[in-house]
Coordinates of C-alpha atoms in Angstrom, one line a residue:
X4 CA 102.2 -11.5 30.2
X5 CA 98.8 -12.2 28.5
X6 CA 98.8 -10.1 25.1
X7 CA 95.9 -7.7 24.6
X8 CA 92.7 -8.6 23.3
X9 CA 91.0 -6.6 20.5
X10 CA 87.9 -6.8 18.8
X11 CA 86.1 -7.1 15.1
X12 CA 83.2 -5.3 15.2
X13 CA 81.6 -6.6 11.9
X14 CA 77.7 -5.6 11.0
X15 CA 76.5 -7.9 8.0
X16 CA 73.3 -7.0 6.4
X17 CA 71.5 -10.0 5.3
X18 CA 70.9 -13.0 7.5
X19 CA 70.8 -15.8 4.6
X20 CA 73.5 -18.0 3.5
X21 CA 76.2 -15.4 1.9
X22 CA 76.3 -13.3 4.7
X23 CA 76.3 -15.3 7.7
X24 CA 78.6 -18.1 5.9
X25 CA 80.6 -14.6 5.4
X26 CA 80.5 -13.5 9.2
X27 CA 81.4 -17.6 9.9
X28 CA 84.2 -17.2 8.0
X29 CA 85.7 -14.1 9.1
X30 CA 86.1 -15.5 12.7
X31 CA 87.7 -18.4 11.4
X32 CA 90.1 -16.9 9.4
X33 CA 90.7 -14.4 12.2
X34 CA 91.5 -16.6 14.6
X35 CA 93.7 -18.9 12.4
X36 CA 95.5 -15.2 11.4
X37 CA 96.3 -14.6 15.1
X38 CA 96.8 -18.0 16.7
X39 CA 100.5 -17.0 17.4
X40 CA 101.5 -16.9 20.3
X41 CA 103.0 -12.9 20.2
X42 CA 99.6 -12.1 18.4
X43 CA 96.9 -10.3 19.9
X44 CA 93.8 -12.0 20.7
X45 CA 91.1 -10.7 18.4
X46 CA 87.4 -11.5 19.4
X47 CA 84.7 -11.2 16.3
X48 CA 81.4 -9.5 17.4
X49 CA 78.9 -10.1 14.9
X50 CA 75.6 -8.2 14.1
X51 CA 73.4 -9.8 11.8
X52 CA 70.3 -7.1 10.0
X53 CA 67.6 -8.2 8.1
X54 CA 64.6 -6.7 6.6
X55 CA 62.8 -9.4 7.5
X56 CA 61.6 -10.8 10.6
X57 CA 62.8 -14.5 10.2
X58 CA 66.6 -15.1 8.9
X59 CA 67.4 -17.5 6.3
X60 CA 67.1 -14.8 3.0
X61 CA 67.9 -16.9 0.1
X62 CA 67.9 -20.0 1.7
X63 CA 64.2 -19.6 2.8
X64 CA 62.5 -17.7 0.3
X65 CA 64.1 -18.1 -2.6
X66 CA 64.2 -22.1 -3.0
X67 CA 61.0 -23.5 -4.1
X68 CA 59.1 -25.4 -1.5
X69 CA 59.5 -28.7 -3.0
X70 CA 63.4 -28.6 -2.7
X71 CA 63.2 -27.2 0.9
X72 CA 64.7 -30.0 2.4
X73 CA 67.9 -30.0 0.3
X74 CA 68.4 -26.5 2.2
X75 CA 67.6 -27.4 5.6
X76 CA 70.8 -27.9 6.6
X77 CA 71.9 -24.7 5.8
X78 CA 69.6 -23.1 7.5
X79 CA 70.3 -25.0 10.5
X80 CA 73.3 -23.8 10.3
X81 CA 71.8 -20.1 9.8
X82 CA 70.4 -20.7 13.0
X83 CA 73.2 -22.4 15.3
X84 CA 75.0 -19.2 14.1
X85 CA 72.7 -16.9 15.4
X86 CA 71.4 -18.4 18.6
X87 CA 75.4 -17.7 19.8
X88 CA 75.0 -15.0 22.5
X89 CA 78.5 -14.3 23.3
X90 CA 79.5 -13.4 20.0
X91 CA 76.5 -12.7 17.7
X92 CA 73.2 -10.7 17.7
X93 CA 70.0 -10.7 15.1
X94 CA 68.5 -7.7 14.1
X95 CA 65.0 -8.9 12.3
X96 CA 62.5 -6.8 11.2
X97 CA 65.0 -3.6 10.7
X98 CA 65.2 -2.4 7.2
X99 CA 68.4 -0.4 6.0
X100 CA 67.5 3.0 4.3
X101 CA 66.6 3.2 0.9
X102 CA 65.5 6.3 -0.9
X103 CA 65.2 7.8 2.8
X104 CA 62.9 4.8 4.1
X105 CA 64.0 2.4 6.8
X106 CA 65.1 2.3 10.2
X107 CA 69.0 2.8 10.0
X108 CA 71.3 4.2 7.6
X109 CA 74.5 3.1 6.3
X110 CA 76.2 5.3 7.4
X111 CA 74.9 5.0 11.2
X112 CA 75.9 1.6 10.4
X113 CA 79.8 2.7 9.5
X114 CA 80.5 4.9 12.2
X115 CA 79.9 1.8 14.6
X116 CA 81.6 -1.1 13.4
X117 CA 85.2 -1.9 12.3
X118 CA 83.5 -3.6 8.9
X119 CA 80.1 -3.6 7.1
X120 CA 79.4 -6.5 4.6
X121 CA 76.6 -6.3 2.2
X122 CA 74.9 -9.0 1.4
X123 CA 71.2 -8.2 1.1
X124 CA 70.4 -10.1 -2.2
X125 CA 68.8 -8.5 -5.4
X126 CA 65.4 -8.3 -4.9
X127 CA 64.4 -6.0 -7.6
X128 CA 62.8 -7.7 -10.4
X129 CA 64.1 -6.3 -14.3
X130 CA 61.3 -6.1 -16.7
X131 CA 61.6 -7.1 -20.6
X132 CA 61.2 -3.5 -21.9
X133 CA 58.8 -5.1 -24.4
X134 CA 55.7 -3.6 -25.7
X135 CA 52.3 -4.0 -23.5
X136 CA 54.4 -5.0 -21.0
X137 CA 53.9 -2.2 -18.3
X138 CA 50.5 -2.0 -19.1
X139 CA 50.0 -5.6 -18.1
X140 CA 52.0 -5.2 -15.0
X141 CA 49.7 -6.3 -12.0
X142 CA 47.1 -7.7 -14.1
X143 CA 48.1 -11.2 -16.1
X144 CA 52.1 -10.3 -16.2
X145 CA 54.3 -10.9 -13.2
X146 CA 57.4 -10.8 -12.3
X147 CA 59.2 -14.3 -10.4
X148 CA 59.9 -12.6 -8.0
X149 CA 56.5 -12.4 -7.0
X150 CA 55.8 -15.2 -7.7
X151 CA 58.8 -17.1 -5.9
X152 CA 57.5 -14.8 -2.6
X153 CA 53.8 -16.1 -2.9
X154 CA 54.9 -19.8 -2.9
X155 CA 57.7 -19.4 -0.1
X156 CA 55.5 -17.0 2.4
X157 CA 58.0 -13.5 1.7
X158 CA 56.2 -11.0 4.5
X159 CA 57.8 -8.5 2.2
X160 CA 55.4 -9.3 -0.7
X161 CA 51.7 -8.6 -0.8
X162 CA 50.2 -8.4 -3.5
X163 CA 46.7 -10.2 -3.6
X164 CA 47.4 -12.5 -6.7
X165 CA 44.0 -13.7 -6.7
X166 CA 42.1 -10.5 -7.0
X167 CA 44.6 -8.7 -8.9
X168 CA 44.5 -11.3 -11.4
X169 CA 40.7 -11.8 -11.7
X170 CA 40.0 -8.0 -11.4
X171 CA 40.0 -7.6 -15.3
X172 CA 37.4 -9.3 -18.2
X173 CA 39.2 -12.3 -19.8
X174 CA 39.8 -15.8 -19.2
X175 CA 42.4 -15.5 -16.8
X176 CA 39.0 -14.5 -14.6
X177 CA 37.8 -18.0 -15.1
X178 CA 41.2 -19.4 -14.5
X179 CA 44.3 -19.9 -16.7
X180 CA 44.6 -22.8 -19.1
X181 CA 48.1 -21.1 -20.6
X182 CA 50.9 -19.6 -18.5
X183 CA 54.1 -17.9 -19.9
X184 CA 57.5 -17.7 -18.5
X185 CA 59.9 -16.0 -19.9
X186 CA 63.4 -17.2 -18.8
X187 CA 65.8 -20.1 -19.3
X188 CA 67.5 -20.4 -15.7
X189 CA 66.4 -22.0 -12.2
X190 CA 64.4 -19.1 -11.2
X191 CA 61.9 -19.7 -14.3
X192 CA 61.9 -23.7 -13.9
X193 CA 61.1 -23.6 -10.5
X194 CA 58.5 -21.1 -11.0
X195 CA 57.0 -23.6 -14.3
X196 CA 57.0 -26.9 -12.2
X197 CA 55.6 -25.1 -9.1
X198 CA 52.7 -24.3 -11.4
X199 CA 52.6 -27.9 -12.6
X200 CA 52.8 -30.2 -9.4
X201 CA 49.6 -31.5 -8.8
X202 CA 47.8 -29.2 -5.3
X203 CA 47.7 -31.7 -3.1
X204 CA 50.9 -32.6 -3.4
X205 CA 52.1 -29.5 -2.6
X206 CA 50.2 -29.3 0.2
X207 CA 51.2 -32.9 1.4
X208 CA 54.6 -32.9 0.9
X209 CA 56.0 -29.2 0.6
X210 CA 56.2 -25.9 2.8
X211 CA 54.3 -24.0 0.5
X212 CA 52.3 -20.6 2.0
X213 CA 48.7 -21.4 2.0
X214 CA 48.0 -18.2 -0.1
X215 CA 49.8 -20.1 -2.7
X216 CA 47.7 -23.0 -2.3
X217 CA 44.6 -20.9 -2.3
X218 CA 45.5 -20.3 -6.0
X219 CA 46.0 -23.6 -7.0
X220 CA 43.7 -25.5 -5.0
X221 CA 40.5 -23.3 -5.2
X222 CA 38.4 -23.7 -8.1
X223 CA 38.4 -20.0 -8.7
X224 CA 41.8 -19.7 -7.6
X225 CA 43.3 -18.3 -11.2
X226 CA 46.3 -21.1 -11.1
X227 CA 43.9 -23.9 -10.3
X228 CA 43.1 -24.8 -14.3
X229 CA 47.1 -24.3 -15.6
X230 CA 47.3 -27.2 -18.2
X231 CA 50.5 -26.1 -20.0
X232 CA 53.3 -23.5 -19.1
X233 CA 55.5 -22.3 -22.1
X234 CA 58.6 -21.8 -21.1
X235 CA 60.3 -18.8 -23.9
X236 CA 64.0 -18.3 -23.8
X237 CA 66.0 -16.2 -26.3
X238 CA 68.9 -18.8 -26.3
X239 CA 69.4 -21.7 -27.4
X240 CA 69.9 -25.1 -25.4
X241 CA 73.6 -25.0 -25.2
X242 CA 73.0 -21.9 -23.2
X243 CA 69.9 -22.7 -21.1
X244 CA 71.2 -22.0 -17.3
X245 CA 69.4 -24.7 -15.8
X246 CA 70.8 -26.9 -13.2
X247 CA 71.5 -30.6 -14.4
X248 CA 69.7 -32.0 -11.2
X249 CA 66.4 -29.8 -11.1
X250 CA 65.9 -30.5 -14.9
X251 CA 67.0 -34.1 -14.9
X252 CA 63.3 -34.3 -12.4
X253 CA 61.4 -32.6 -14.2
X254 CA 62.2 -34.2 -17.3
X255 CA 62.4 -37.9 -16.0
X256 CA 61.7 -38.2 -12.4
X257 CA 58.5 -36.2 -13.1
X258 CA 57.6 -37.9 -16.7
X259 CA 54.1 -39.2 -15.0
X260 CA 53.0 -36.1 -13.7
X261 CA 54.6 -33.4 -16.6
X262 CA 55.0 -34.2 -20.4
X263 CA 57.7 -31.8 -21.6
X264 CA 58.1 -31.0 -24.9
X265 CA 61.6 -29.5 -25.8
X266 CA 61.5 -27.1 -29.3
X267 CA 63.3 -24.3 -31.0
X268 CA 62.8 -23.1 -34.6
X269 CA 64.5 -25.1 -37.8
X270 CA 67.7 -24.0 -38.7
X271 CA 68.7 -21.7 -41.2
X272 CA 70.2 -23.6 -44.3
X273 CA 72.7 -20.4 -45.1
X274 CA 73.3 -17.0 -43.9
X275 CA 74.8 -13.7 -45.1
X276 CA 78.1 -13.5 -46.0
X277 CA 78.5 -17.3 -45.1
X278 CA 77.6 -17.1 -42.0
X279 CA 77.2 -20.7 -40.3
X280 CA 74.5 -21.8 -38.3
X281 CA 74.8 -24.5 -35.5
X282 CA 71.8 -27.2 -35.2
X283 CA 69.9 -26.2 -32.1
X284 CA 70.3 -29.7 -30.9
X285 CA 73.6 -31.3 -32.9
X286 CA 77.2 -31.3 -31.9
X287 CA 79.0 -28.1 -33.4
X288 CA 82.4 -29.2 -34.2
X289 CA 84.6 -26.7 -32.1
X290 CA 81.8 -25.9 -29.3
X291 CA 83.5 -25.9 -26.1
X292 CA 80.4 -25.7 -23.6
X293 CA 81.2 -23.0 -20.3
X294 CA 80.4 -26.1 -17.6
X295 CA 80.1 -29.8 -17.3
X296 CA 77.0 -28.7 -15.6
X297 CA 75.9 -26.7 -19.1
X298 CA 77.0 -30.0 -21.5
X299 CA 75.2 -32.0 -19.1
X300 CA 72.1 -29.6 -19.8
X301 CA 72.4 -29.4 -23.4
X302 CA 72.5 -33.4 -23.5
X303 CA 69.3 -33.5 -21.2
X304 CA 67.2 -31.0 -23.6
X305 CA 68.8 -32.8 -26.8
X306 CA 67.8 -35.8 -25.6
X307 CA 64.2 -34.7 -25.4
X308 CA 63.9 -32.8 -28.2
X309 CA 61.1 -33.5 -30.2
X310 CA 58.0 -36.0 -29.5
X311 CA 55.4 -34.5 -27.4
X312 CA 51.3 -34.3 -28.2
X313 CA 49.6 -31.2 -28.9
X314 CA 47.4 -32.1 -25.8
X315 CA 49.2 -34.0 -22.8
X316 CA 48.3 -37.9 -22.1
X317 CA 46.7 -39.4 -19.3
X318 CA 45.9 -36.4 -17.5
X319 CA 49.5 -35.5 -17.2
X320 CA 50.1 -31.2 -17.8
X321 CA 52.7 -30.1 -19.9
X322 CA 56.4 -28.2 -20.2
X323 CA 56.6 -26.6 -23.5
X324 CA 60.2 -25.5 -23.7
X325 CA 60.9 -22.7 -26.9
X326 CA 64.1 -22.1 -27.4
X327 CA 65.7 -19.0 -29.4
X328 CA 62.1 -16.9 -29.4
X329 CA 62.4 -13.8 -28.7
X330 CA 60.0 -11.8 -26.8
X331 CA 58.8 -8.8 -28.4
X332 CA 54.9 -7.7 -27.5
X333 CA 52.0 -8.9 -25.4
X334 CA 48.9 -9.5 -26.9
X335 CA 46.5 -7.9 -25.6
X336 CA 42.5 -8.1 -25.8
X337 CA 40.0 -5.7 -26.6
X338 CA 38.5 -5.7 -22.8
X339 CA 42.4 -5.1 -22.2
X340 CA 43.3 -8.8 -20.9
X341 CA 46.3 -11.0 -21.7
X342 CA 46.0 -13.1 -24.9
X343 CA 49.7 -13.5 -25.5
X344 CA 53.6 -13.6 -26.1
X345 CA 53.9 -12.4 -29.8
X346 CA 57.8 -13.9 -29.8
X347 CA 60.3 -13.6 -33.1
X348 CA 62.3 -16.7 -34.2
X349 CA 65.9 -16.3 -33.4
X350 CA 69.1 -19.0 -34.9
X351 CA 72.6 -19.9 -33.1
X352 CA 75.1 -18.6 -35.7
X353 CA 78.6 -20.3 -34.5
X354 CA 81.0 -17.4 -33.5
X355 CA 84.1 -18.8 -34.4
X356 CA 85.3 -18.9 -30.4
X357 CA 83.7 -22.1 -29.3
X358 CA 80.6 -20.5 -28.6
X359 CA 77.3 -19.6 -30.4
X360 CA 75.2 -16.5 -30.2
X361 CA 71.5 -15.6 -31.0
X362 CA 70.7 -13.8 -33.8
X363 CA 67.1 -13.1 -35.4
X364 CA 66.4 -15.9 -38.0
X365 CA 67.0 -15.1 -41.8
X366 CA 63.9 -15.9 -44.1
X367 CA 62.2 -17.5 -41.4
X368 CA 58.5 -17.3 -40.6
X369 CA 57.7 -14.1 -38.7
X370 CA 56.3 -13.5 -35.3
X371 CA 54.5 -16.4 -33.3
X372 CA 51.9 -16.0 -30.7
X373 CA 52.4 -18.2 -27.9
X374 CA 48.8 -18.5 -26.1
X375 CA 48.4 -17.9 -22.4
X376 CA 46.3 -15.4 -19.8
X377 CA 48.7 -15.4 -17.4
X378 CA 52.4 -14.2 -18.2
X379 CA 55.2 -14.6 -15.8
X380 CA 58.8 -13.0 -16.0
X381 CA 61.9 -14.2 -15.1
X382 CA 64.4 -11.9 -16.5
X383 CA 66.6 -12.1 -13.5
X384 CA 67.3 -9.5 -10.7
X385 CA 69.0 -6.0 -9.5
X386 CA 70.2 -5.0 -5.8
X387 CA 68.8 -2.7 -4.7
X388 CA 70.7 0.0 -3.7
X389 CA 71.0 1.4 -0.4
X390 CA 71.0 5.2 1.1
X391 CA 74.6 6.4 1.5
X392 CA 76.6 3.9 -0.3
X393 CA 80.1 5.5 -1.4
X394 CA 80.9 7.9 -4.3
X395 CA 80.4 5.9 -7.6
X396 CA 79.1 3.1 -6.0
X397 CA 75.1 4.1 -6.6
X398 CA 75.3 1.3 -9.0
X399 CA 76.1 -2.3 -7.7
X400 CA 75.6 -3.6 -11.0
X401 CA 79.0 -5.5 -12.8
X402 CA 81.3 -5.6 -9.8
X403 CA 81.2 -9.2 -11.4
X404 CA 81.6 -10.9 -7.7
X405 CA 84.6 -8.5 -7.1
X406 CA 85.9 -9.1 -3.1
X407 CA 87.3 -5.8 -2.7
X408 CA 85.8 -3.4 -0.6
X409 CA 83.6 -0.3 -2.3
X410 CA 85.5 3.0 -2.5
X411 CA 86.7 4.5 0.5
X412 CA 85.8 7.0 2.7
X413 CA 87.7 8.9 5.3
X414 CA 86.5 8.3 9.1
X415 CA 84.0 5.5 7.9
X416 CA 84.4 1.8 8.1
X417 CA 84.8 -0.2 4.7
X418 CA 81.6 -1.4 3.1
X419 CA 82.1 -5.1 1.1
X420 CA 79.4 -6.6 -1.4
X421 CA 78.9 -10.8 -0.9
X422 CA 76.1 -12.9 -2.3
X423 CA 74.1 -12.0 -5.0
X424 CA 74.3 -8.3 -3.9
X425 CA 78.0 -8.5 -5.3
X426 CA 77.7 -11.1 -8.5
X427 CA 73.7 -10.7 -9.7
X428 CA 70.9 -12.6 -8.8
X429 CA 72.7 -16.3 -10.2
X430 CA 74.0 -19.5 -9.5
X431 CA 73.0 -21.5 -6.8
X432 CA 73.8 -21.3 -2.9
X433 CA 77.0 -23.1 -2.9
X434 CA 78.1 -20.2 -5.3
X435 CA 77.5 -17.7 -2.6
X436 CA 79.3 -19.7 -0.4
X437 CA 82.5 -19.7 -2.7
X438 CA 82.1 -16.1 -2.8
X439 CA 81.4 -15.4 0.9
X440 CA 85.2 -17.2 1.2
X441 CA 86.8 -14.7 -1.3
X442 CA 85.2 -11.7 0.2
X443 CA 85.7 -12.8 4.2
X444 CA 89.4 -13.5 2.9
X445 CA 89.7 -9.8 1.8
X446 CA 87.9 -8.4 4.7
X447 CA 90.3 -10.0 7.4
X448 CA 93.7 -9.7 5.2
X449 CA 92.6 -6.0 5.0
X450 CA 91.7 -5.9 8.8
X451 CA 94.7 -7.5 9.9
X452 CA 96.9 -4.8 7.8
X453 CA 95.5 -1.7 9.2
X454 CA 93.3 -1.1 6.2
X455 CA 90.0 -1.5 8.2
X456 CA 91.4 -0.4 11.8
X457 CA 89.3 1.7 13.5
X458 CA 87.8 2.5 16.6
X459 CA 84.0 3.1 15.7
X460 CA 82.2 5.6 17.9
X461 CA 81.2 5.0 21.3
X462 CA 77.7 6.2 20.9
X463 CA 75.2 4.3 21.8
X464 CA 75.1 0.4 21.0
X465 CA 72.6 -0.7 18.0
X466 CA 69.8 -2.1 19.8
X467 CA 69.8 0.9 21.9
X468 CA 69.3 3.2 19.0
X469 CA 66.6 1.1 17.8
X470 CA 64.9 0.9 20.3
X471 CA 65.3 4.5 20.5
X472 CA 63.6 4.9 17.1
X473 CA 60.7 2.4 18.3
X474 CA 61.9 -0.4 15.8
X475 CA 60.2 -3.5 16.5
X476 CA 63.2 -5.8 15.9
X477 CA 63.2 -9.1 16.2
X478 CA 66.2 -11.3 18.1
X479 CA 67.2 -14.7 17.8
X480 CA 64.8 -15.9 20.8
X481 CA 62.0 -14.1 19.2
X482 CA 62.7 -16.0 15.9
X483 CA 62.6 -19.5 18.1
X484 CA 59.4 -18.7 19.2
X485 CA 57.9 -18.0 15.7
X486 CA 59.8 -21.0 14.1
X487 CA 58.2 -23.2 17.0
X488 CA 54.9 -22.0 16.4
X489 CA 55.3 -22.4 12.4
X490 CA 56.0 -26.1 13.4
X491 CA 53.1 -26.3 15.4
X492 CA 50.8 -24.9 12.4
X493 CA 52.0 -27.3 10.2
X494 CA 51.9 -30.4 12.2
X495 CA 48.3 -29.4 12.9
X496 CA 47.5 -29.0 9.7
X497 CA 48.7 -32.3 9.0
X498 CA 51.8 -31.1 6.4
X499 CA 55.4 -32.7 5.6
X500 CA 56.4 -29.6 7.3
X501 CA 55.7 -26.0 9.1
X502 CA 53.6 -24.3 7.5
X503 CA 55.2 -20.3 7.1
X504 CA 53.9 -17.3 8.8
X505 CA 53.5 -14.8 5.8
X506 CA 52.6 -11.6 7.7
X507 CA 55.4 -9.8 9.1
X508 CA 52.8 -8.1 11.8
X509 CA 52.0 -11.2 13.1
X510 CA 55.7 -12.4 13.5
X511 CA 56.3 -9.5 15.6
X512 CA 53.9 -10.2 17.5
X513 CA 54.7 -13.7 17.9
X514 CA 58.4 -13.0 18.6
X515 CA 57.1 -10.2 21.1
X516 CA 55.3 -13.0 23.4
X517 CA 56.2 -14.1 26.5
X518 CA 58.2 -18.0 26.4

């Protein structure tokens, strides 16, 4: 007698490499769970929303342009997911409320499937709190984000950079010579040597939107005349969150094209109450770095520390790396432009665990002004929260990558966090993976024990609803159709790859076509 089939009804909202490598993993594990022969069959139906009209979140606009083909096979496999009919549907173009907006709720959302999973990024940007700061917002200081979603094509982004920039007195008008990024991870690298590869390179060799190239290419484009990015982090080089790899090219593979120029303030000779300060770039005796991946770093910057011209050689532009400043104030000019980062000298006092901390530099010099017009910050990212998330749960903020699900609620299916929605906006994409395992793991252990066993309503199915509400979603088929026609663009534009469709409008409409 053939044992009765049941099935997973698992909505996952985000389409880029947590949440689908998520989804992939819960059938897996699933179907190794139940491969007994007494067990019931249990078939996985997967829904897959995105806010945007093309999947890939992360995966395709978050990685800078120039490292695009060190993602492509995940997003092939992105797309090999979603093009399975029997099993899995896309939902593009449908936004999950927040703050009463959108197209669905989360709690439509819960009565319908057995599961929802979480995993819609953090795409809010966190400002420095410093002074000036707001009222440069828009006009010379950026956040990454932004700037990330001009060079990979977000539809969800847009701002006009060029007009926003140039629509105040100042020599960001003319173009900027100096550009400021505050941050010391991958985010705030990618967004310097973005800024530094030469235009036509970019345009040769990379998928970068041609807005973005309009800014760098055009000769009143306000990025076209960037000669040196200052890159200002609080820490120190032992705790710079670079990548090995990504810094390793910019500081070698990229030594024709980019000078970098690694500095950090002198350390102290003595402290209060004997406090001991580590050399910036010296072995402490007793450090015990976090990572390989972090030693490797430190040696990279150590390595480089030092040497350097005021003005780059041979035409190259520069990386000016300054360690343990502090941000504190914008300059700002008396027609109200950018003139500045006023930043405070910091020292790495040892803290007697292995580790060293900042703290602000005794009887040092006092503020520096590090020149620039344009300021760009990279202070990482929130999630943002969603409409009718569970009691307590309003902030996502330290769950610190926990797989269990949020708090419960009677009669509503179990909501898990995966991605950077669940850890913070860090690490790179195999990290998501690792955590996609731990949370899929949960998910099915808890599934397969009752916890999540449910029937959800039998309402009406998603698509019907939204189409219902007159939501223009977008399926799998319609994203085929605007991924062939990106090809098409780029290949007659005569690029190393597609060149990205950044107006969700005119993906729609695309995906709305006839084949």
């Amino acid at each position: 007698m053939a044992s009765a089939t049941k099935e997973l009804k698992l909505c996952v909202v985000g389409s880029g490499p947590a949440g689908v490598y998520c989804a992939q993993q819960v059938e897996k594990k699933v179907e190794k769970a139940t491969a007994g022969a007494g067990d019931p069959k249990v078939v996985v139906k997967t829904d897959v929303i995105d806010r945007r009209p093309a999947p890939g979140g992360l995966a395709r606009y978050g990685v800078a342009p120039d490292h695009a083909p060190s993602v492509s096979a995940v997003l092939d496999t992105v797309d090999a997911f979603l093009h399975r009919r029997q099993t899995t549907r896309f939902f593009g173009n449908v936004q999950v409320k927040t703050k009463d907006a959108g197209d669905v709720s989360l709690d439509d959302l819960r009565r319908r499937y057995d599961a929802v999973v979480l995993a819609n990024g953090a795409d809010r940007p966190n400002e420095l709190g410093i002074q000036n700061e707001r009222e440069l917002t828009g006009r010379g200081v950026f956040s990454a984000r932004q700037v990330v979603a001009a060079y990979c094509g977000d539809p969800m982004e847009r701002l006009d950079y060029s007009s926003r920039v140039g629509a105040f007195p100042g020599p960001a008008a003319e173009g900027a010579t100096d550009v400021v990024v505050v941050g010391a991870g991958n985010v705030a690298l990618d967004v310097a040597r973005m800024l530094l590869t030469p235009p036509d390179a970019l345009e040769r060799d990379t998928e970068a939107s041609r807005s973005f190239l309009d800014l760098v290419q055009s000769p009143n484009g306000p990025l076209s005349k960037v000669e040196r990015v200052h890159l200002v982090a609080r820490r120190g080089p032992r705790s710079a969150a670079f990548a090995p790899r990504e810094l390793r090219e910019i500081l070698q593979k990229r030594s024709d094209q980019i000078e970098a120029v690694v500095t950090a303030p002198e350390r102290p000779t003595s402290g209060e109450g004997g406090a001991r300060f580590a050399d910036p770039f010296a072995d402490v005796p007793g450090f015990k770095p976090a990572s390989r991946a972090q030693k490797r770093v430190f040696k990279l910057l150590r390595d480089h520390h030092g040497g350097g011209s005021e003005v780059a050689k041979g035409g190259r532009r520069q990386l000016i790396f300054h360690f343990l400043h502090r941000p504190v104030g914008f300059e700002v000019g008396e027609g109200g432009e950018l003139l500045g980062l006023r930043a405070a000298p910091m020292a790495e006092r040892d803290d007697g665990n292995g580790g060293v901390v900042p703290v602000p530099l005794p009887g040092g010099p006092g503020e520096i002004l590090v020149p620039c017009q344009i300021a760009i910050v990279a202070a990482s990212q929130a999630t943002i929260a969603l409409d009718g998330l569970p009691s307590g749960s309003e902030s996502l903020e330290g769950r610190g990558g926990s797989a269990v699900a949020l708090e419960r609620e009677p009669g509503k299916a179990p909501v898990y966090m995966c991605g950077w929605a669940n850890r913070g906006a860090r690490g790179i994409i195999g990290a998501s993976m690792v955590d996609a395992d731990e949370v899929s793991g949960a998910l099915v252990a808890e599934y397969l024990g009752g916890g999540c066993e449910r029937r959800p309503s039998s309402g009406e199915d998603l698509a019907e609803a939204l189409r219902e509400r007159g939501v223009d979603y977008v399926d799998a088929d319609g994203w085929r159709r605007i991924r062939v026609e990106e090809e098409r663009r780029g290949r007659s534009a005569g690029r190393g790859g597609a060149e990205k469709i950044a107006s969700a409008e005119e993906m729609v409409a695309i995906a709305r076509a006839s084949p």
